[in-house]
Tab-separated table of C-alpha atoms and ligand atoms in Angstrom:
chain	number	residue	atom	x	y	z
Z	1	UNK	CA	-72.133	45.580	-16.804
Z	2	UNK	CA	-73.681	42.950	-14.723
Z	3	UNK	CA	-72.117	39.686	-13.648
Z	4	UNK	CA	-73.331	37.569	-16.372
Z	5	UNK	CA	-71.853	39.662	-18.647
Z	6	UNK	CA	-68.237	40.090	-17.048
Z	7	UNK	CA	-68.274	36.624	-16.887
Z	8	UNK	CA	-68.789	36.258	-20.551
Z	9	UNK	CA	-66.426	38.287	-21.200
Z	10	UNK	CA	-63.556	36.211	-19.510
Z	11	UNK	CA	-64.193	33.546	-21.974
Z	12	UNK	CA	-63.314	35.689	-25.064
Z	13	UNK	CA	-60.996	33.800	-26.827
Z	14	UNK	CA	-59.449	36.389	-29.388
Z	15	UNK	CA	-60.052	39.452	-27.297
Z	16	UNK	CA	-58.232	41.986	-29.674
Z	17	UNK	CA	-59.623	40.766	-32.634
Z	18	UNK	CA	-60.431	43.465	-35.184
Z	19	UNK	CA	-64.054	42.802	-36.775
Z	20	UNK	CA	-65.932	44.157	-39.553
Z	21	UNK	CA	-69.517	45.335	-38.986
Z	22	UNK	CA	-70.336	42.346	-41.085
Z	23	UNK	CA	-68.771	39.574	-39.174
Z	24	UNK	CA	-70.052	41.305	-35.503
Z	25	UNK	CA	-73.518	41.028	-36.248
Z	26	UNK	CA	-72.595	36.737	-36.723
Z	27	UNK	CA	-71.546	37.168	-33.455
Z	28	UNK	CA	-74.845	36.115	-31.387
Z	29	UNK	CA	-76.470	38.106	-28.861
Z	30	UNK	CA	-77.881	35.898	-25.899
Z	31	UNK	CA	-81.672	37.013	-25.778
Z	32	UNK	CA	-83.476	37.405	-22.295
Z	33	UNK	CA	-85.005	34.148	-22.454
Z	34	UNK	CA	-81.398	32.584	-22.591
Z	35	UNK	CA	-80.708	30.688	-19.706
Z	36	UNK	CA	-76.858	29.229	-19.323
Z	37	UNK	CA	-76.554	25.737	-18.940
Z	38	UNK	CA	-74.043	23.397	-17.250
Z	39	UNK	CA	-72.529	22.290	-20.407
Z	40	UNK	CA	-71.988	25.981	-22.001
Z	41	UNK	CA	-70.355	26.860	-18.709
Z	42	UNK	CA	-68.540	23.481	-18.696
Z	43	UNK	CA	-67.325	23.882	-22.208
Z	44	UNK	CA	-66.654	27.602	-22.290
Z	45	UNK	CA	-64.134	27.404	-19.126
Z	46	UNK	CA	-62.313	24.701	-20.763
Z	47	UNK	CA	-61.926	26.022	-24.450
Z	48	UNK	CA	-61.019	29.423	-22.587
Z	49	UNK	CA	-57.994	27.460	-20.487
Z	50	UNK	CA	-56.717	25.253	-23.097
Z	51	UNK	CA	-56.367	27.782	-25.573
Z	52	UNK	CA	-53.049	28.401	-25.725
Z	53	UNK	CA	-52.429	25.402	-24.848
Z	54	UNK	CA	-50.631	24.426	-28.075
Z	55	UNK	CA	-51.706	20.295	-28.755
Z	56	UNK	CA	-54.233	20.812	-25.747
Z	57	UNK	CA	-55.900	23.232	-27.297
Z	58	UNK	CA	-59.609	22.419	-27.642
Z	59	UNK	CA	-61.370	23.825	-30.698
Z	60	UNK	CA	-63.746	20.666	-32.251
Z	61	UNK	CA	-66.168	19.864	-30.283
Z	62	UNK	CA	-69.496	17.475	-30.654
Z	63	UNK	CA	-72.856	17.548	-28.782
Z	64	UNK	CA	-74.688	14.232	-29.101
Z	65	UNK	CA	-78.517	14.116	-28.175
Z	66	UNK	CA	-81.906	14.303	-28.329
Z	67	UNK	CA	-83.813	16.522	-31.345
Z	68	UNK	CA	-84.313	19.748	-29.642
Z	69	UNK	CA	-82.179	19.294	-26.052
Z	70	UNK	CA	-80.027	22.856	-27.048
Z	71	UNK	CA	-77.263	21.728	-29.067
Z	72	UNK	CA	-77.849	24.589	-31.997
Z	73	UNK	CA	-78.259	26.864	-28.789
Z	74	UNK	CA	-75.621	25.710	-26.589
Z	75	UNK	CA	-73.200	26.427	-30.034
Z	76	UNK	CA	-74.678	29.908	-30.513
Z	77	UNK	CA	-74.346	30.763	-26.779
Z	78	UNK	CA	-70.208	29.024	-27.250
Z	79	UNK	CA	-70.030	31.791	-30.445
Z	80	UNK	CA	-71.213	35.003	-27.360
Z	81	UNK	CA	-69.307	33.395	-25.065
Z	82	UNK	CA	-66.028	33.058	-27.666
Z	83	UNK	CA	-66.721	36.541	-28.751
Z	84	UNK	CA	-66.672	34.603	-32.261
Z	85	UNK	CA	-69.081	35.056	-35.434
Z	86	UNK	CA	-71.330	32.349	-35.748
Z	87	UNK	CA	-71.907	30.380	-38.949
Z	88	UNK	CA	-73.223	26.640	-39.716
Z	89	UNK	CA	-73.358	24.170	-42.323
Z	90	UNK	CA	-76.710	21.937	-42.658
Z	91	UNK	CA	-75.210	18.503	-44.241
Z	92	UNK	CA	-76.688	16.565	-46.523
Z	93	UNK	CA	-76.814	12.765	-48.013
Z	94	UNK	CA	-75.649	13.635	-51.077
Z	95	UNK	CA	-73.323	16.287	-50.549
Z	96	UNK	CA	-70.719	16.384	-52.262
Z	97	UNK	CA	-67.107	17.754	-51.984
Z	98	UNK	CA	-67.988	20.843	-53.606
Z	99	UNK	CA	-70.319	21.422	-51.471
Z	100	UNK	CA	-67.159	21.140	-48.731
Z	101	UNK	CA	-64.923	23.622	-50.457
Z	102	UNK	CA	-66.757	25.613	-52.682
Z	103	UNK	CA	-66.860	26.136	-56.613
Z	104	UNK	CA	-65.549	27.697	-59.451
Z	105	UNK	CA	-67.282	29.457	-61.985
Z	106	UNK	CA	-67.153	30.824	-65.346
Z	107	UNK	CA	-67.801	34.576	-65.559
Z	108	UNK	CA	-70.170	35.023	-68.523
Z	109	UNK	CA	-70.454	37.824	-70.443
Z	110	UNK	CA	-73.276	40.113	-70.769
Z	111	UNK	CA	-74.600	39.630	-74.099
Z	112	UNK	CA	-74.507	35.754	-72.777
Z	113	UNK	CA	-76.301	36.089	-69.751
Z	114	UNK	CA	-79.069	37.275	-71.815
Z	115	UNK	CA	-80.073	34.692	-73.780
Z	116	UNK	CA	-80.474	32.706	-70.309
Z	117	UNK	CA	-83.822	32.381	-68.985
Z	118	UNK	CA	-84.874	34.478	-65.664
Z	119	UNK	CA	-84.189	32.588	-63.092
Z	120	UNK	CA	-80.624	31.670	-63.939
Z	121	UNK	CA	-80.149	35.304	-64.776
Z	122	UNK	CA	-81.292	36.411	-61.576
Z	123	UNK	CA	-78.901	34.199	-59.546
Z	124	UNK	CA	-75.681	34.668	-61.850
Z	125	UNK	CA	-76.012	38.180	-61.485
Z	126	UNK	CA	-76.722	37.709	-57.571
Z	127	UNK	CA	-73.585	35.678	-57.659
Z	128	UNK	CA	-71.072	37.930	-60.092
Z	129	UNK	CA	-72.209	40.747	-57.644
Z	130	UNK	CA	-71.192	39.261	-54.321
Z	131	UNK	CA	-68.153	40.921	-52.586
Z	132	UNK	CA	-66.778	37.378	-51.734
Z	133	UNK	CA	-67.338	37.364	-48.193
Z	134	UNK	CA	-71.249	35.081	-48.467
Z	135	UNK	CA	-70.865	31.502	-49.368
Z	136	UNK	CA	-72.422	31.075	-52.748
Z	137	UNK	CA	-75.033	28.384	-51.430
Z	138	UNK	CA	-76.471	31.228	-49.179
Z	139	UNK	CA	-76.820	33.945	-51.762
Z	140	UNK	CA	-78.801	31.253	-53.730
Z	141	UNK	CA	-81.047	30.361	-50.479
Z	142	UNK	CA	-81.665	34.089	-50.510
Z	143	UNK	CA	-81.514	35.256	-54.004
Z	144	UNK	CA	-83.762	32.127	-55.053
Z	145	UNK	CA	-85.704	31.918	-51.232
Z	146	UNK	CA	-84.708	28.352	-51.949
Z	147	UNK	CA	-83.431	25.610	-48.648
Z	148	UNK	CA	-80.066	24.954	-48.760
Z	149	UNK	CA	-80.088	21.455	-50.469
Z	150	UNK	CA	-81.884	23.234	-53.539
Z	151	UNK	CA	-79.449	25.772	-53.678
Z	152	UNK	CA	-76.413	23.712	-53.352
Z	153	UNK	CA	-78.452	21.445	-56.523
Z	154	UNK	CA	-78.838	25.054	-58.273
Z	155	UNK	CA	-75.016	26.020	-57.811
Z	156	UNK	CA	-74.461	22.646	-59.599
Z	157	UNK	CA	-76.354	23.677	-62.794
Z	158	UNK	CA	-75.485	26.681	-63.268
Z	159	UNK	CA	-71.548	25.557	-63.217
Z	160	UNK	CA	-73.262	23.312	-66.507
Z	161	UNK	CA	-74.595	25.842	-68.011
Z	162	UNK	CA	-72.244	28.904	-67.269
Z	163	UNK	CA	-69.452	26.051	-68.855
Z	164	UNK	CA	-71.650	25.398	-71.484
Z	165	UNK	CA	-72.225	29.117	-72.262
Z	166	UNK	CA	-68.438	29.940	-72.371
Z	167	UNK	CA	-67.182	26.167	-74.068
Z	168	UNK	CA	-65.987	28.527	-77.102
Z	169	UNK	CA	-64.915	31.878	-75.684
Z	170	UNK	CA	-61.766	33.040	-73.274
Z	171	UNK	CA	-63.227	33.713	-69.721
Z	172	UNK	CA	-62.419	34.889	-66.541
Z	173	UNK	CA	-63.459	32.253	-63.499
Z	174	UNK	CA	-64.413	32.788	-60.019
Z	175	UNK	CA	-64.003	30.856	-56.972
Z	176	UNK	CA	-66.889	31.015	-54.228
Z	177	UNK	CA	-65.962	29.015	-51.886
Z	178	UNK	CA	-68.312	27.414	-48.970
Z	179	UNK	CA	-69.419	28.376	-45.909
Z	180	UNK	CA	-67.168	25.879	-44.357
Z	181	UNK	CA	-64.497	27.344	-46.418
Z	182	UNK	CA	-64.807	31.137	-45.554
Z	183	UNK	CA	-65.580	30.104	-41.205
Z	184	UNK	CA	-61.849	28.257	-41.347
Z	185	UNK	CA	-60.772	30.578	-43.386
Z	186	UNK	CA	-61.675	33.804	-41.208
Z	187	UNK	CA	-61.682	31.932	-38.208
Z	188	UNK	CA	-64.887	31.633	-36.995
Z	189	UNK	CA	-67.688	29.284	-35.202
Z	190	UNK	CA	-68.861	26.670	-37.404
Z	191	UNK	CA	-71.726	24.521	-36.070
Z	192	UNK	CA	-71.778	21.553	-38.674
Z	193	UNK	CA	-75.130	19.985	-38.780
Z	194	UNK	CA	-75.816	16.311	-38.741
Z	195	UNK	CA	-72.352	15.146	-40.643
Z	196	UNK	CA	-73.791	11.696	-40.435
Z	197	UNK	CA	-76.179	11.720	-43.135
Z	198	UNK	CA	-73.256	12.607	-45.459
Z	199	UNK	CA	-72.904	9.509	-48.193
Z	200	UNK	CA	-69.723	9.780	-49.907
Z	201	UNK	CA	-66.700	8.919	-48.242
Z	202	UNK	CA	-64.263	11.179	-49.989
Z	203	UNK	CA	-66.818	14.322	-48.790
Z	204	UNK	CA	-66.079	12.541	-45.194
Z	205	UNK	CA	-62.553	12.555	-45.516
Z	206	UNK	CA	-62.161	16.133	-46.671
Z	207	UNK	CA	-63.888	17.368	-43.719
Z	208	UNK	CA	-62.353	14.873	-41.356
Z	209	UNK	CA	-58.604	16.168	-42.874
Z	210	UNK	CA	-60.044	19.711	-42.556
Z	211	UNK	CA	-60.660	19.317	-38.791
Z	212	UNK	CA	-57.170	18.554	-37.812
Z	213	UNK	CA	-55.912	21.064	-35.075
Z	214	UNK	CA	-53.159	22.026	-37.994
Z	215	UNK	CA	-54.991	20.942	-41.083
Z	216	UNK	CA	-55.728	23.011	-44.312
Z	217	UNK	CA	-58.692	22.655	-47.405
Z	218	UNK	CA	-56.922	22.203	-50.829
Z	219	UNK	CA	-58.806	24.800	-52.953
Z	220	UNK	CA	-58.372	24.837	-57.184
Z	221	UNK	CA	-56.921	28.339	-56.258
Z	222	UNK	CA	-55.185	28.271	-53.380
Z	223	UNK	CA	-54.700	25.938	-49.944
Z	224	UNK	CA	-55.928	27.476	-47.191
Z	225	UNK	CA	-54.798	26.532	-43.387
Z	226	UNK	CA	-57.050	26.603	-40.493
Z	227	UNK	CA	-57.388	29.879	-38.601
Z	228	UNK	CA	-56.040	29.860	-35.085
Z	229	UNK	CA	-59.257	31.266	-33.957
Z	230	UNK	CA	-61.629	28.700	-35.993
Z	231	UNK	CA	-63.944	26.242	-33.635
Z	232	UNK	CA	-66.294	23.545	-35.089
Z	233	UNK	CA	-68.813	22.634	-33.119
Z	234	UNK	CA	-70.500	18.966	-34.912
Z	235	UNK	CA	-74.076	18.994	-33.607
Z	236	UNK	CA	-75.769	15.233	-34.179
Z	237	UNK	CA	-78.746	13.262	-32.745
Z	238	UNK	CA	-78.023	10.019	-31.270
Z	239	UNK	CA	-77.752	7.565	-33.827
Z	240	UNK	CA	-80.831	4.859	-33.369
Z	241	UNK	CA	-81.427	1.976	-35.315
Z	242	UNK	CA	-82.053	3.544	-39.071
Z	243	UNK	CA	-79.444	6.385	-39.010
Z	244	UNK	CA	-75.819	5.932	-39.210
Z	245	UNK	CA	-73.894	6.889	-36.503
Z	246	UNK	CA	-71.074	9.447	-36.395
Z	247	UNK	CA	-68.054	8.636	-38.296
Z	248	UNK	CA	-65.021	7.087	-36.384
Z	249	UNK	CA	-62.095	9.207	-37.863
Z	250	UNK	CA	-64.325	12.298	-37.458
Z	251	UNK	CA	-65.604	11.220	-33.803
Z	252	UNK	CA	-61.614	10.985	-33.344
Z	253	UNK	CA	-60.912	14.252	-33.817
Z	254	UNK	CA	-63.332	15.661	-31.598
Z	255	UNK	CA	-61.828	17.370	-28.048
Z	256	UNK	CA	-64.464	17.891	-25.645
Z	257	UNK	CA	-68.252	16.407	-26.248
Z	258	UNK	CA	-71.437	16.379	-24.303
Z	259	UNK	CA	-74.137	13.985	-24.624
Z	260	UNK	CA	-77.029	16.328	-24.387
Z	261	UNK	CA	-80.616	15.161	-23.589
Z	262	UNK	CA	-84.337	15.745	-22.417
Z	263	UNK	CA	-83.330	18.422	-20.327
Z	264	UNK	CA	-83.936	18.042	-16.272
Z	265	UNK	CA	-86.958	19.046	-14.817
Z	266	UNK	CA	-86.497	21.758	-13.501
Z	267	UNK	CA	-84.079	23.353	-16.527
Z	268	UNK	CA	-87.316	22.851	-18.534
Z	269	UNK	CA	-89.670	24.407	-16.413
Z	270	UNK	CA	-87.182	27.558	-16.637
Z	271	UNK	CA	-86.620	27.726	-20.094
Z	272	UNK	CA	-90.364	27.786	-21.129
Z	273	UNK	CA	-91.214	30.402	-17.903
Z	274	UNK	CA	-88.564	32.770	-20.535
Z	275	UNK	CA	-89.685	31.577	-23.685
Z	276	UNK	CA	-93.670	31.575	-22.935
Z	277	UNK	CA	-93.920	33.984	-20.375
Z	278	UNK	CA	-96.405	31.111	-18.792
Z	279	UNK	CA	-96.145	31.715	-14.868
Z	280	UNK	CA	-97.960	28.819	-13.404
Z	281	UNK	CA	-95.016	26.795	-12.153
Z	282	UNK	CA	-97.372	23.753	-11.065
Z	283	UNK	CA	-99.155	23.840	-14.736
Z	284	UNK	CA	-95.608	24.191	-16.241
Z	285	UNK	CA	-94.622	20.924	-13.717
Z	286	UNK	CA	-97.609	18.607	-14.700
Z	287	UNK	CA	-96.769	19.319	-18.344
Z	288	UNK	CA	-93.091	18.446	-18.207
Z	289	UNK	CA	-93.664	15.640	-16.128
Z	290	UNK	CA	-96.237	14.243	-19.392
Z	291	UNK	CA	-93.331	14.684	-21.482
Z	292	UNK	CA	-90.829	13.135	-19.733
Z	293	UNK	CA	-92.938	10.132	-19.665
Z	294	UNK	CA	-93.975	9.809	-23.058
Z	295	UNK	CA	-90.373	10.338	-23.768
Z	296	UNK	CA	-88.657	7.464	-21.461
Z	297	UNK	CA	-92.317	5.681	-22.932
Z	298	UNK	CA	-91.401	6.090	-26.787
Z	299	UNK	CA	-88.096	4.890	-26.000
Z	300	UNK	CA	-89.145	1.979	-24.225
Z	301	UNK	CA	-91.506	0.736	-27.007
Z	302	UNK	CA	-89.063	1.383	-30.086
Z	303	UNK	CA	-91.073	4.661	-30.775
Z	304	UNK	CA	-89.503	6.635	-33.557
Z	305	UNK	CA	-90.542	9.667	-32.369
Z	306	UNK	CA	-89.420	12.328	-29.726
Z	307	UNK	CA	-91.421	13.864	-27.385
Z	308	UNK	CA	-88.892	16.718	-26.566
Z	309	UNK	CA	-88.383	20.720	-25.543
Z	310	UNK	CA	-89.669	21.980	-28.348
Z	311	UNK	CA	-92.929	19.914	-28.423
Z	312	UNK	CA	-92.785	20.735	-24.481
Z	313	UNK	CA	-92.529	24.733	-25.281
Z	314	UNK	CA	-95.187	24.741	-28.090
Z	315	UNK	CA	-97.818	22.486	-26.138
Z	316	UNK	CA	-97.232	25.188	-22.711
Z	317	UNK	CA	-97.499	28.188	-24.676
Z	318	UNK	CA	-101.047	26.935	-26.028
Z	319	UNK	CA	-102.164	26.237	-22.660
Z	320	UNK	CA	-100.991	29.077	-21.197
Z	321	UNK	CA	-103.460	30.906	-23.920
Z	322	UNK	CA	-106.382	28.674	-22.770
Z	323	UNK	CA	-106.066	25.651	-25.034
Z	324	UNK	CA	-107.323	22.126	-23.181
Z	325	UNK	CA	-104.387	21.087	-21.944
Z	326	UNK	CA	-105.780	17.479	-22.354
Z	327	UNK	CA	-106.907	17.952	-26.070
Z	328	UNK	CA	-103.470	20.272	-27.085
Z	329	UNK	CA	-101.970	16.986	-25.345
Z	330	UNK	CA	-102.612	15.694	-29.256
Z	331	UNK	CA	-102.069	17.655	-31.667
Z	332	UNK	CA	-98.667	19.194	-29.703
Z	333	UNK	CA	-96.988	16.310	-28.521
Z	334	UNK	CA	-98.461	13.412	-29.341
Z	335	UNK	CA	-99.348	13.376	-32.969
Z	336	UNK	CA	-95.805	14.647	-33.018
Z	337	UNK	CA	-94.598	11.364	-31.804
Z	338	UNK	CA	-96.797	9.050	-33.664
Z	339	UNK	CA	-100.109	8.862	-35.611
Z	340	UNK	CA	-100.316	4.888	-35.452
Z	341	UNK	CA	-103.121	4.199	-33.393
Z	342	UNK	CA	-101.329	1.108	-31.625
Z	343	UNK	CA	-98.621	3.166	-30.719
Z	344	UNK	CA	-100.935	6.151	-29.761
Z	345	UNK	CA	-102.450	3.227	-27.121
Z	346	UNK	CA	-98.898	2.646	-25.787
Z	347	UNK	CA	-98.549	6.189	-24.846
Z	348	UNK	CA	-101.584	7.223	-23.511
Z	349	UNK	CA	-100.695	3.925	-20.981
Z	350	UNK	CA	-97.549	5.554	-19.793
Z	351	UNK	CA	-99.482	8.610	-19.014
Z	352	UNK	CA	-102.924	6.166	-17.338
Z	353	UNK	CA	-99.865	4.330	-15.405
Z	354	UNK	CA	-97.802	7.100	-14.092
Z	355	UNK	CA	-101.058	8.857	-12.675
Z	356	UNK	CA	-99.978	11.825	-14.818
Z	357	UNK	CA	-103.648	11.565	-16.626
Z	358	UNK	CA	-104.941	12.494	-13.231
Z	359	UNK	CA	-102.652	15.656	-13.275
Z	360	UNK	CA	-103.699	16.323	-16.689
Z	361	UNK	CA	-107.163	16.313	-15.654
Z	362	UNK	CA	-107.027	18.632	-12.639
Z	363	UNK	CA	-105.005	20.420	-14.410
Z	364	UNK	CA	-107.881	20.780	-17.301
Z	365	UNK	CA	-110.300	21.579	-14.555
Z	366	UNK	CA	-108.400	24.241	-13.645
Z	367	UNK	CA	-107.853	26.249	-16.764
Z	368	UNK	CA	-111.765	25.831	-17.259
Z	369	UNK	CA	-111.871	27.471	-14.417
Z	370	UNK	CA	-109.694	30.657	-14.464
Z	371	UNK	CA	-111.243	31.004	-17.761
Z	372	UNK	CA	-114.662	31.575	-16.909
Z	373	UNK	CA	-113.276	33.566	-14.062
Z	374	UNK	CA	-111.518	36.016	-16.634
Z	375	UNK	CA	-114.976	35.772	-18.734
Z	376	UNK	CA	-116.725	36.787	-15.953
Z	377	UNK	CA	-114.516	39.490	-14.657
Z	378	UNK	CA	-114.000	41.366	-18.440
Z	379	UNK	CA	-118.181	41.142	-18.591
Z	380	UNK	CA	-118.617	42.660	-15.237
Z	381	UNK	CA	-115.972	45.120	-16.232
Z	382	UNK	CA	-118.111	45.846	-19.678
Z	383	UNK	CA	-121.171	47.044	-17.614
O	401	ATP	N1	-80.090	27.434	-22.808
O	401	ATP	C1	-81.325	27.643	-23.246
O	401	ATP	N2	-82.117	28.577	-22.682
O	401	ATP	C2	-83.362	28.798	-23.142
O	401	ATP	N3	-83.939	28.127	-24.147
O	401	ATP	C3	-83.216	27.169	-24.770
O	401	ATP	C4	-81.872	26.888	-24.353
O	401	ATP	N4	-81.398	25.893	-25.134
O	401	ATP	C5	-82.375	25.590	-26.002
O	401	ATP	N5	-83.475	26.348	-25.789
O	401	ATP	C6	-84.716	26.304	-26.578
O	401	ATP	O1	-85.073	24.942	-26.830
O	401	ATP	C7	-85.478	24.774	-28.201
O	401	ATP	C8	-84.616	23.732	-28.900
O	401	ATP	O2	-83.263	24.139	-28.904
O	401	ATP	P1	-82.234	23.831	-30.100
O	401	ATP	O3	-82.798	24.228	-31.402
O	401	ATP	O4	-80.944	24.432	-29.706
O	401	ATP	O5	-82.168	22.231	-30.022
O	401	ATP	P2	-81.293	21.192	-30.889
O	401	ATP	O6	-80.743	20.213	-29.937
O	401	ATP	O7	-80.336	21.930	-31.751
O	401	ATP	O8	-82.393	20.487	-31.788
O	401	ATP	P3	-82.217	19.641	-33.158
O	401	ATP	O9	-81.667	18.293	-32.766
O	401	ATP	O10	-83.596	19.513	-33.677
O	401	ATP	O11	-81.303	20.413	-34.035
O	401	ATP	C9	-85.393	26.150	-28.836
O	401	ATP	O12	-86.654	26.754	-28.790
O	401	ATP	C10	-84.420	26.889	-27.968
O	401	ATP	O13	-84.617	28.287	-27.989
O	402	MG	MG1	-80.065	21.973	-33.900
């Protein structure tokens, strides 16, 4: 075991915890290109101390930040660290509170299912077959290869028509409940996904009354309290002017959070050395220094747009297989951003201004260069 590892392993939360194959392979594995961050550490020693902590305990947490600084990472590195399974929940505008604990369905009977067409055949069957333990929105995403919205929509009229089918007859119902549902249930990791788009109020209140340190989900069938081990981890991006921000009761309940942004310069230049294999540090530096400045330039001019890791990690890895770093520029960060040509004119000033067009120039030069090197070399090596 190496030291990263026995450290993990100190912040297991539930370290005799009993789990089926099913629910280990949630758990996450950190991949090689993983590299632990201030906050995971941060977060993972304090959940870890608090824990039996009774009211101290600390087991809803938010990150708050800019569209790709690690939040969906940071919570799948918490659910390694945790030794817990990890599970999420994309929201929605117009979820609805079905959506937060689940539905109940009419079990139709075979000659019935028949005279449905294909389709709603297909995912009936996918859902009578289920052992209970998948949320019925993801065997529709699966069954269907539909996104989650449409399958939630799906779930919705098939409830219409599997009521419609059995209006006349005595039938059996089942109860699927949601992914929310089964991680409180079982005591899992939940990352929740961008609760602020969520509309209705009452959908709001459910999960806000859900995430109370002692709090329970009212189910038609049953009420069902919160697992001791259960951690919700609400990932959002900052609000700006347009979206909503995070809801005050919900923002209330929240025990640790992290405002999470561009990451440093450095931290960048090490995650896309693991992601991209790319090993020229100064190439990797004159990149990330572009981005930071079109992003602190976007946000100085109102820009909608991010310039952020993942643009960062996409536009590296095409220069690191040859692409023009000044033409990839476009189409991997910039278009990204914005397409308006005034805003396009503010941007490519940042970069004039900061010198960093200079950079990007030598930098061009340079991969010119090793390229015809490399063309050279393979056509000496051919004769
Ligand atoms: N600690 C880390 N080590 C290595 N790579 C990381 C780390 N954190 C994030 N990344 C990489 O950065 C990219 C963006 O990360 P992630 O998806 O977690 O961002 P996010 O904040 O959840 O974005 P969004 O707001 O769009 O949901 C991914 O490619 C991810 O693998
Ligand atoms: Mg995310």
């Amino acid at each position: 075991m190496n030291n990263e590892e026995s450290h993990n392993e100190s912040y297991k939360v539930s370290p005799d915890r009993q789990w089926t194959e099913a629910e280990r392979r949630l758990i996450w594995k950190k991949p090689a290109s993983h590299k632990v961050s201030e906050e995971e550490r941060r977060i993972s020693r304090e959940i870890k101390r608090n824990w039996n902590r009774g009211e101290m305990k600390i087991a809803t947490i938010l990150l708050e930040g800019d569209a790709g600084s690690g939040k969906t990472q940071l919570a799948k590195a918490l659910s390694a660290n945790l030794g817990l399974p990890y599970t999420k929940v994309t929201c929605f505008a117009d979820m609805d509170k079905s959506d937060v604990i689940g539905s109940i369905l009419p079990v139709i009977a075979p000659e019935g299912l028949e005279k449905l067409g294909a389709v709603e055949q297909m995912a009936l069957k996918a859902l009578y077959e289920s052992d209970g333990f998948r949320s019925a929105t993801e065997i529709l995403t699966e069954t269907l290869a539909v996104t989650r919205e449409e399958a939630a929509l799906r779930m919705k009229q098939l409830l219409k028509l599997a009521s419609e089918q059995t209006e006349t007859e005595k039938v059996e119902y089942r109860f699927y409940p949601s992914e929310i549902v089964r991680a409180y249930r079982n005591g899992y990791l939940l990352e929740i996904q961008e609760p602020t788009v969520i509309r209705d109020a009452a959908v709001l209140m459910a999960l806000n009354s859900a995430l109370e340190p002692d709090g329970s989900i009212n189910l038609p069938t049953e009420i069902v309290h919160r697992h001791p081990d259960f951690v919700a981890v609400i990932t959002t991006n900052r609000s700006y002017t347009g979206t909503r921000p995070l809801n005050e009761a919900l923002r209330d309940r929240v025990q640790h959070s992290e405002k999470m942004d561009l990451p440093t310069r450095e931290v960048m230049i090490e995650r896309a050395l693991a992601k991209t294999g790319y090993q020229d540090q100064a190439a990797l530096g004159v990149l990330a220094d572009a981005i930071i400045t079109l992003d602190g330039a976007a946000r100085a001019h109102g820009i909608k747009g991010v310039a952020g890791m993942r643009s960062y990690l996409f536009w590296a890895d095409a220069v690191a297989d040859g692409a023009s770093p000044r033409e990839s520029l476009y189409y991997k960060v910039i278009y990204k951003i914005t397409t308006d040509s005034e805003e396009i004119r503010l941007l490519e000033e940042a970069l004039q201004a900061s010198g960093l067009a200079v950079n990007l120039e030598e930098l061009e030069a340079e991969v010119k260069k090793n390229e015809t090197l490399a063309r050279l070399r393979s056509g000496a090596g051919d004769k």
